[in-house]
Coordinates of C-alpha atoms and ligand atoms in Angstrom, one line a residue:
M1 CA -18.7 -41.5 26.9
T2 CA -18.6 -45.0 25.6
I3 CA -20.6 -46.2 22.5
R4 CA -22.3 -49.5 23.1
A5 CA -24.1 -51.8 20.6
V6 CA -27.4 -52.4 22.5
V7 CA -30.0 -55.0 21.6
K8 CA -33.1 -53.3 20.2
G9 CA -35.0 -56.3 18.9
V10 CA -34.9 -60.0 18.3
G11 CA -36.9 -62.5 16.2
H12 CA -36.8 -65.9 14.6
Y13 CA -38.3 -68.1 12.0
L14 CA -38.5 -71.9 11.8
P15 CA -39.7 -73.8 8.7
E16 CA -43.1 -75.4 9.1
R17 CA -42.0 -79.0 8.7
V18 CA -41.2 -80.6 12.1
V19 CA -39.3 -83.9 11.9
P20 CA -39.3 -86.0 15.1
N21 CA -36.5 -88.5 15.8
S22 CA -38.9 -91.4 15.0
E23 CA -38.8 -90.4 11.3
F24 CA -35.1 -91.4 11.1
E25 CA -35.9 -94.9 12.5
K26 CA -37.6 -95.6 9.2
M27 CA -34.6 -94.5 7.1
I28 CA -31.5 -95.6 8.9
D29 CA -30.3 -97.8 11.8
T30 CA -30.9 -95.5 14.7
S31 CA -33.4 -94.9 17.5
D32 CA -35.2 -92.1 19.2
E33 CA -33.5 -93.3 22.4
W34 CA -30.0 -93.0 20.9
I35 CA -30.5 -89.6 19.5
R36 CA -32.1 -88.2 22.7
S37 CA -29.5 -89.7 25.1
R38 CA -26.4 -88.8 23.0
S39 CA -27.5 -85.3 21.8
G40 CA -30.6 -84.2 23.7
I41 CA -32.3 -83.7 20.3
E42 CA -36.0 -84.7 20.0
R43 CA -37.1 -83.0 16.8
R44 CA -35.9 -80.4 14.2
H45 CA -37.4 -78.3 11.5
F46 CA -36.5 -78.8 7.8
A47 CA -37.0 -76.2 5.1
A48 CA -39.6 -77.0 2.4
E49 CA -38.5 -77.7 -1.1
G50 CA -37.4 -74.5 -2.8
Q51 CA -37.2 -72.6 0.5
T52 CA -33.8 -71.1 0.8
T53 CA -31.6 -69.7 3.6
S54 CA -32.4 -66.1 2.7
D55 CA -36.1 -66.9 2.8
L56 CA -35.8 -68.0 6.4
A57 CA -33.5 -65.0 7.2
V58 CA -36.0 -62.5 5.8
R59 CA -38.8 -64.0 8.0
A60 CA -36.5 -63.8 11.1
A61 CA -35.4 -60.2 10.2
K62 CA -39.0 -59.0 9.8
A63 CA -39.8 -60.4 13.2
A64 CA -36.8 -58.6 14.7
L65 CA -37.8 -55.4 13.0
E66 CA -41.3 -55.6 14.4
D67 CA -39.9 -56.4 17.9
A68 CA -37.7 -53.3 17.6
G69 CA -40.5 -51.1 16.1
L70 CA -38.2 -50.2 13.2
E71 CA -38.5 -50.2 9.4
A72 CA -35.9 -51.9 7.1
N73 CA -34.5 -48.5 6.0
D74 CA -33.7 -47.6 9.6
I75 CA -30.9 -50.3 9.4
D76 CA -27.4 -49.3 8.2
A77 CA -25.8 -52.8 8.0
I78 CA -27.0 -56.4 7.6
I79 CA -24.6 -59.2 8.5
V80 CA -25.8 -62.8 7.8
A81 CA -23.8 -65.6 9.4
T82 CA -24.3 -68.7 7.3
S83 CA -22.5 -71.6 5.7
T84 CA -25.5 -72.5 3.4
A85 CA -26.1 -69.3 1.4
D86 CA -28.6 -69.6 -1.5
L87 CA -26.0 -69.0 -4.2
T88 CA -22.2 -68.8 -4.4
F89 CA -22.8 -65.1 -4.8
P90 CA -24.3 -62.6 -4.2
S91 CA -24.3 -62.9 -0.4
A92 CA -27.3 -64.1 1.5
A93 CA -27.2 -60.7 3.2
T94 CA -27.8 -58.7 0.0
M95 CA -30.7 -61.1 -0.8
V96 CA -32.1 -60.3 2.7
Q97 CA -31.6 -56.6 2.0
N98 CA -33.7 -56.9 -1.2
G99 CA -36.3 -59.1 0.5
L100 CA -36.8 -56.5 3.2
G101 CA -37.1 -53.7 0.5
M102 CA -34.1 -51.9 2.1
T103 CA -32.4 -49.6 -0.4
N104 CA -29.7 -48.0 1.8
G105 CA -26.8 -49.2 3.9
F106 CA -24.6 -52.3 3.2
A107 CA -24.9 -56.0 3.6
F108 CA -22.4 -58.9 3.7
D109 CA -22.1 -62.5 4.9
V110 CA -19.8 -64.0 7.6
Q111 CA -18.8 -67.6 7.4
A112 CA -17.5 -69.2 10.6
V113 CA -19.9 -72.2 10.5
C114 CA -21.5 -72.9 13.9
A115 CA -19.5 -70.0 15.5
G116 CA -20.8 -67.7 12.7
F117 CA -23.2 -65.7 14.8
V118 CA -20.6 -64.9 17.5
F119 CA -18.2 -63.7 14.7
A120 CA -21.1 -61.7 13.1
L121 CA -22.0 -60.1 16.5
S122 CA -18.4 -59.1 17.0
N123 CA -18.2 -57.6 13.5
A124 CA -21.5 -55.7 14.1
N125 CA -20.2 -54.4 17.4
A126 CA -17.0 -53.2 15.7
L127 CA -19.0 -51.3 13.1
I128 CA -21.2 -49.6 15.7
V129 CA -18.4 -48.8 18.1
S130 CA -16.3 -47.3 15.3
G131 CA -19.2 -45.2 14.1
Q132 CA -19.6 -46.9 10.7
A133 CA -23.1 -48.0 11.5
K134 CA -25.8 -46.9 13.9
R135 CA -28.0 -49.9 13.6
A136 CA -27.0 -53.4 12.5
L137 CA -29.3 -56.3 11.7
V138 CA -27.3 -59.5 12.6
I139 CA -28.8 -62.8 11.3
G140 CA -27.9 -66.4 11.7
A141 CA -29.6 -68.5 9.0
E142 CA -29.0 -72.0 7.8
T143 CA -30.5 -74.8 5.7
F144 CA -28.1 -77.6 6.8
S145 CA -30.6 -80.2 5.5
R146 CA -29.2 -79.4 2.1
I147 CA -25.7 -80.7 3.0
L148 CA -26.6 -83.8 5.0
D149 CA -25.7 -87.3 3.9
W150 CA -28.9 -89.2 4.7
E151 CA -26.9 -92.4 4.9
D152 CA -24.5 -91.1 7.6
R153 CA -26.3 -91.8 10.8
G154 CA -23.5 -90.1 12.8
T155 CA -24.5 -86.7 11.3
C156 CA -27.9 -86.6 9.6
V157 CA -29.9 -86.9 12.8
L158 CA -28.2 -83.9 14.5
F159 CA -28.9 -80.9 12.3
G160 CA -31.9 -78.7 11.5
D161 CA -32.9 -75.5 9.6
G162 CA -33.9 -72.1 10.9
A163 CA -33.0 -68.5 11.3
G164 CA -32.7 -65.9 14.1
A165 CA -32.1 -62.2 14.0
L166 CA -30.9 -59.5 16.4
I167 CA -30.9 -55.7 15.9
L168 CA -28.1 -53.8 17.6
E169 CA -28.3 -50.0 18.0
A170 CA -25.6 -47.5 19.0
A171 CA -26.2 -46.0 22.5
E172 CA -24.2 -44.0 24.9
G173 CA -22.9 -45.9 27.9
E174 CA -21.0 -45.1 31.0
G175 CA -18.1 -47.5 30.1
T176 CA -19.0 -49.8 33.0
N177 CA -20.3 -53.4 33.2
E178 CA -23.7 -52.0 34.1
D179 CA -24.1 -50.6 30.6
R180 CA -26.5 -52.4 28.3
G181 CA -25.0 -53.7 25.1
I182 CA -22.0 -55.8 24.1
L183 CA -19.3 -55.7 26.8
A184 CA -16.7 -58.1 25.6
V185 CA -15.9 -60.5 22.8
D186 CA -13.4 -63.4 22.4
L187 CA -12.8 -65.0 18.9
N188 CA -10.5 -67.9 18.0
S189 CA -9.8 -70.3 15.2
D190 CA -7.3 -73.1 14.5
G191 CA -7.1 -74.5 11.0
R192 CA -5.1 -77.5 12.1
Y193 CA -8.5 -79.0 13.0
R194 CA -10.1 -78.2 9.6
D195 CA -10.7 -81.9 8.8
I196 CA -12.7 -83.0 11.9
L197 CA -15.8 -81.0 10.8
Y198 CA -16.1 -80.0 7.2
V199 CA -18.1 -80.3 3.9
D200 CA -16.3 -82.5 1.4
G201 CA -17.1 -80.2 -1.6
G202 CA -17.5 -76.6 -2.6
V203 CA -17.2 -74.2 -5.6
S204 CA -13.5 -74.7 -6.1
T205 CA -13.8 -78.5 -5.9
Q206 CA -16.8 -78.4 -8.2
N207 CA -19.3 -80.4 -6.1
T208 CA -21.7 -79.4 -3.3
G209 CA -20.5 -82.1 -0.9
F210 CA -21.8 -83.4 2.4
L211 CA -21.1 -82.5 6.0
R212 CA -18.5 -84.8 7.5
M213 CA -17.7 -84.9 11.2
Q214 CA -15.6 -86.8 13.7
G215 CA -18.1 -86.4 16.4
K216 CA -16.1 -87.6 19.3
E217 CA -13.1 -85.3 18.4
V218 CA -15.4 -82.3 18.0
F219 CA -17.1 -83.1 21.3
R220 CA -13.7 -83.2 23.1
H221 CA -12.6 -79.8 21.7
A222 CA -16.1 -78.3 22.4
V223 CA -16.0 -79.2 26.1
E224 CA -12.5 -77.8 26.5
K225 CA -12.8 -74.6 24.3
L226 CA -16.3 -73.3 25.0
A227 CA -15.8 -72.8 28.8
A228 CA -12.3 -71.3 28.1
T229 CA -13.6 -68.7 25.6
A230 CA -16.5 -67.7 27.8
H231 CA -14.1 -67.4 30.7
T232 CA -11.7 -65.2 28.6
A233 CA -14.5 -62.9 27.4
L234 CA -15.9 -62.5 30.9
G235 CA -12.4 -61.9 32.3
K236 CA -11.7 -59.1 29.8
V237 CA -14.3 -57.0 31.8
G238 CA -13.6 -58.4 35.2
L239 CA -16.6 -60.7 35.4
S240 CA -17.0 -64.4 36.1
G241 CA -19.6 -67.2 35.9
E242 CA -21.2 -66.0 39.1
D243 CA -22.2 -62.7 37.4
V244 CA -24.0 -64.5 34.5
D245 CA -27.8 -64.4 34.4
W246 CA -28.1 -66.5 31.2
I247 CA -25.7 -68.6 29.1
V248 CA -27.1 -68.8 25.6
P249 CA -24.9 -71.5 24.1
H250 CA -24.6 -72.9 20.6
Q251 CA -27.2 -75.7 20.6
A252 CA -25.3 -78.7 19.3
N253 CA -25.5 -81.3 22.1
L254 CA -27.1 -81.1 25.5
R255 CA -24.1 -83.0 27.0
I256 CA -21.8 -80.3 25.7
I257 CA -24.1 -77.5 27.0
K258 CA -24.2 -79.1 30.5
A259 CA -20.5 -79.7 30.7
T260 CA -19.7 -76.1 29.6
A261 CA -22.2 -74.7 32.2
Q262 CA -20.7 -76.9 34.9
K263 CA -17.2 -75.7 34.0
M264 CA -18.4 -72.1 34.2
G265 CA -20.0 -72.7 37.6
V266 CA -23.4 -71.7 36.2
P267 CA -26.4 -73.9 37.1
M268 CA -28.6 -75.3 34.3
D269 CA -31.6 -73.2 35.3
R270 CA -29.6 -70.2 34.0
V271 CA -29.0 -71.8 30.6
V272 CA -31.3 -71.3 27.6
V273 CA -31.8 -74.7 26.0
T274 CA -33.6 -75.2 22.7
V275 CA -31.6 -78.1 21.2
Q276 CA -34.4 -80.6 21.9
D277 CA -36.7 -78.7 19.5
H278 CA -34.3 -77.3 16.9
G279 CA -31.4 -79.7 16.7
N280 CA -28.1 -78.1 15.6
T281 CA -29.0 -75.2 13.3
S282 CA -25.3 -74.1 13.1
A283 CA -25.0 -70.2 12.9
A284 CA -28.8 -69.9 13.5
S285 CA -28.8 -71.7 16.9
I286 CA -27.8 -68.8 19.1
P287 CA -30.1 -66.1 17.7
L288 CA -32.9 -68.7 17.7
A289 CA -32.2 -69.4 21.4
L290 CA -32.0 -65.7 22.2
S291 CA -35.4 -65.1 20.6
V292 CA -37.0 -68.2 22.2
G293 CA -35.4 -67.3 25.5
K294 CA -36.9 -63.8 25.4
E295 CA -40.3 -65.2 24.3
R296 CA -40.3 -67.7 27.2
G297 CA -39.7 -64.8 29.6
Q298 CA -36.2 -66.1 30.5
I299 CA -34.1 -63.2 29.2
K300 CA -35.1 -59.8 30.5
P301 CA -33.6 -56.3 30.0
G302 CA -30.6 -55.8 32.2
D303 CA -29.6 -59.5 32.3
L304 CA -26.0 -60.4 31.7
V305 CA -26.0 -62.9 28.8
V306 CA -23.0 -65.0 27.6
T307 CA -23.1 -66.6 24.2
E308 CA -20.5 -69.2 23.2
A309 CA -20.1 -71.4 20.1
I310 CA -17.7 -73.7 18.3
G311 CA -17.8 -75.1 14.8
G312 CA -15.9 -76.1 11.7
G313 CA -12.5 -74.6 11.3
L314 CA -12.3 -75.1 14.1
A315 CA -13.6 -71.6 14.9
W316 CA -15.0 -70.7 18.3
G317 CA -15.8 -67.7 20.4
S318 CA -17.9 -65.9 23.0
V319 CA -19.8 -62.6 23.4
V320 CA -20.7 -61.1 26.8
L321 CA -23.6 -58.6 26.6
R322 CA -26.1 -57.0 28.9
W323 CA -29.6 -57.4 27.4
Ligands
UT7_401 O1 -22.0 -77.7 15.8 C1 -20.7 -78.0 15.6 C2 -20.2 -78.7 16.7 N1 -20.6 -80.1 16.7 C3 -20.7 -80.7 17.8 O2 -20.5 -80.1 18.8 C4 -21.0 -82.2 17.8 C5 -20.1 -82.9 18.7 N2 -20.2 -84.3 18.8 C6 -21.3 -84.8 19.4 O3 -22.3 -84.2 19.7 C7 -21.3 -86.3 19.6 O4 -20.0 -86.8 19.5 C8 -22.3 -87.1 18.8 C9 -23.7 -86.9 19.2 C10 -22.1 -86.8 17.3 C11 -22.0 -88.6 19.0 O5 -22.0 -89.0 20.3 P1 -20.9 -89.9 21.0 O6 -21.3 -90.2 22.3 O7 -19.6 -89.2 20.7 O8 -21.0 -91.2 20.1 P2 -20.0 -91.9 19.1 O9 -19.7 -91.1 17.9 O10 -18.8 -92.3 19.9 O11 -20.8 -93.2 18.7 C12 -21.1 -94.2 19.6 C13 -21.7 -95.3 18.9 C14 -20.9 -95.8 17.7 O12 -21.1 -97.2 17.7 P3 -19.9 -98.2 18.2 O13 -18.7 -97.8 17.3 O14 -19.7 -97.8 19.6 O15 -20.4 -99.5 17.9 C15 -21.7 -95.2 16.5 O16 -21.5 -96.0 15.3 O17 -23.0 -94.9 18.4 C16 -23.1 -95.2 17.0 N3 -23.9 -94.3 16.3 C17 -25.3 -94.3 16.3 N4 -26.1 -95.3 16.7 C18 -27.4 -95.1 16.5 C19 -23.5 -93.1 15.7 N5 -24.6 -92.5 15.2 C20 -25.7 -93.2 15.6 C21 -27.1 -93.1 15.4 N6 -27.9 -94.0 15.9 N7 -27.6 -92.0 14.8

């Protein structure tokens, strides 16, 4: 008997305020045409004043619980992937726990920037497979609008706010690739590249800081590393691009998404794309895309799904799961 971490529910929340590319034309030297053609982004959502990452996460978590037909106290573990927690501490995850009225179990954050949700999924899988948790609520939630330099046109047009949540539950499998649940994981990081995508402040340096990115360099690593990590994860269980029903990639740039799919030999009609509507929501982008992909009727039970992401660190990885 093999214990699998199987998807039980999914949900998301996007803040009300939608900001089209044209709004940036009034603020900085940019154009809708440049943003669309270089990134694929057409609009993004920004959190309202006072609305925090855990507020978004709680809304997404409630949607996932409803989808799963579960109550908060049915959950054993909450993992929130975020780089924009409300406070230095406690974790966003304990705030979500409180926001849901959950009085049992445990909650903690994972910080691997845009790859955070993949790292969180891997952690949740390990907790479930080892018997430490039966049900895990895995959330990606961000308010990147709070760390954008509105004078840096190379970054401020690219990011958005939002949250997505997935509930995983322990289930018995056969130990084959036909099992539902997480089948394989591949995680990587390389701190030599810490200065091509970072925030130039933090608690220990005593200022909040702004996001800084050498876009072209990150782009180059993304195209090379995303297909490689997906290939590695699939290879661990003897699968390849041909077996994939849906790639659900980190939504940073449509050109990166297309190049990765091409390298994996997967046509674009088997890729869930939301970047045009959400922008780059960092750790929230994959669970948002999973939820929207299910809502659109793209992802169905039994489908083989591959998620892949890269972000600051650099940190990158991939999860293969049967929905
Ligand atoms: O989520 C974490 C992972 N992050 C990513 O994956 C992001 C990776 N990088 C990218 O997506 C792309 O590199 C960008 C979308 C950030 C930029 O696209 P690019 O094709 O690499 O453009 P570039 O940075 O080489 O800039 C080209 C030109 C420059 O002008 P010059 O030097 O050629 O005269 C920039 O100054 O575009 C200029 N530019 C802009 N022009 C209008 C940069 N930002 C803007 C802007 N509007 N917003």
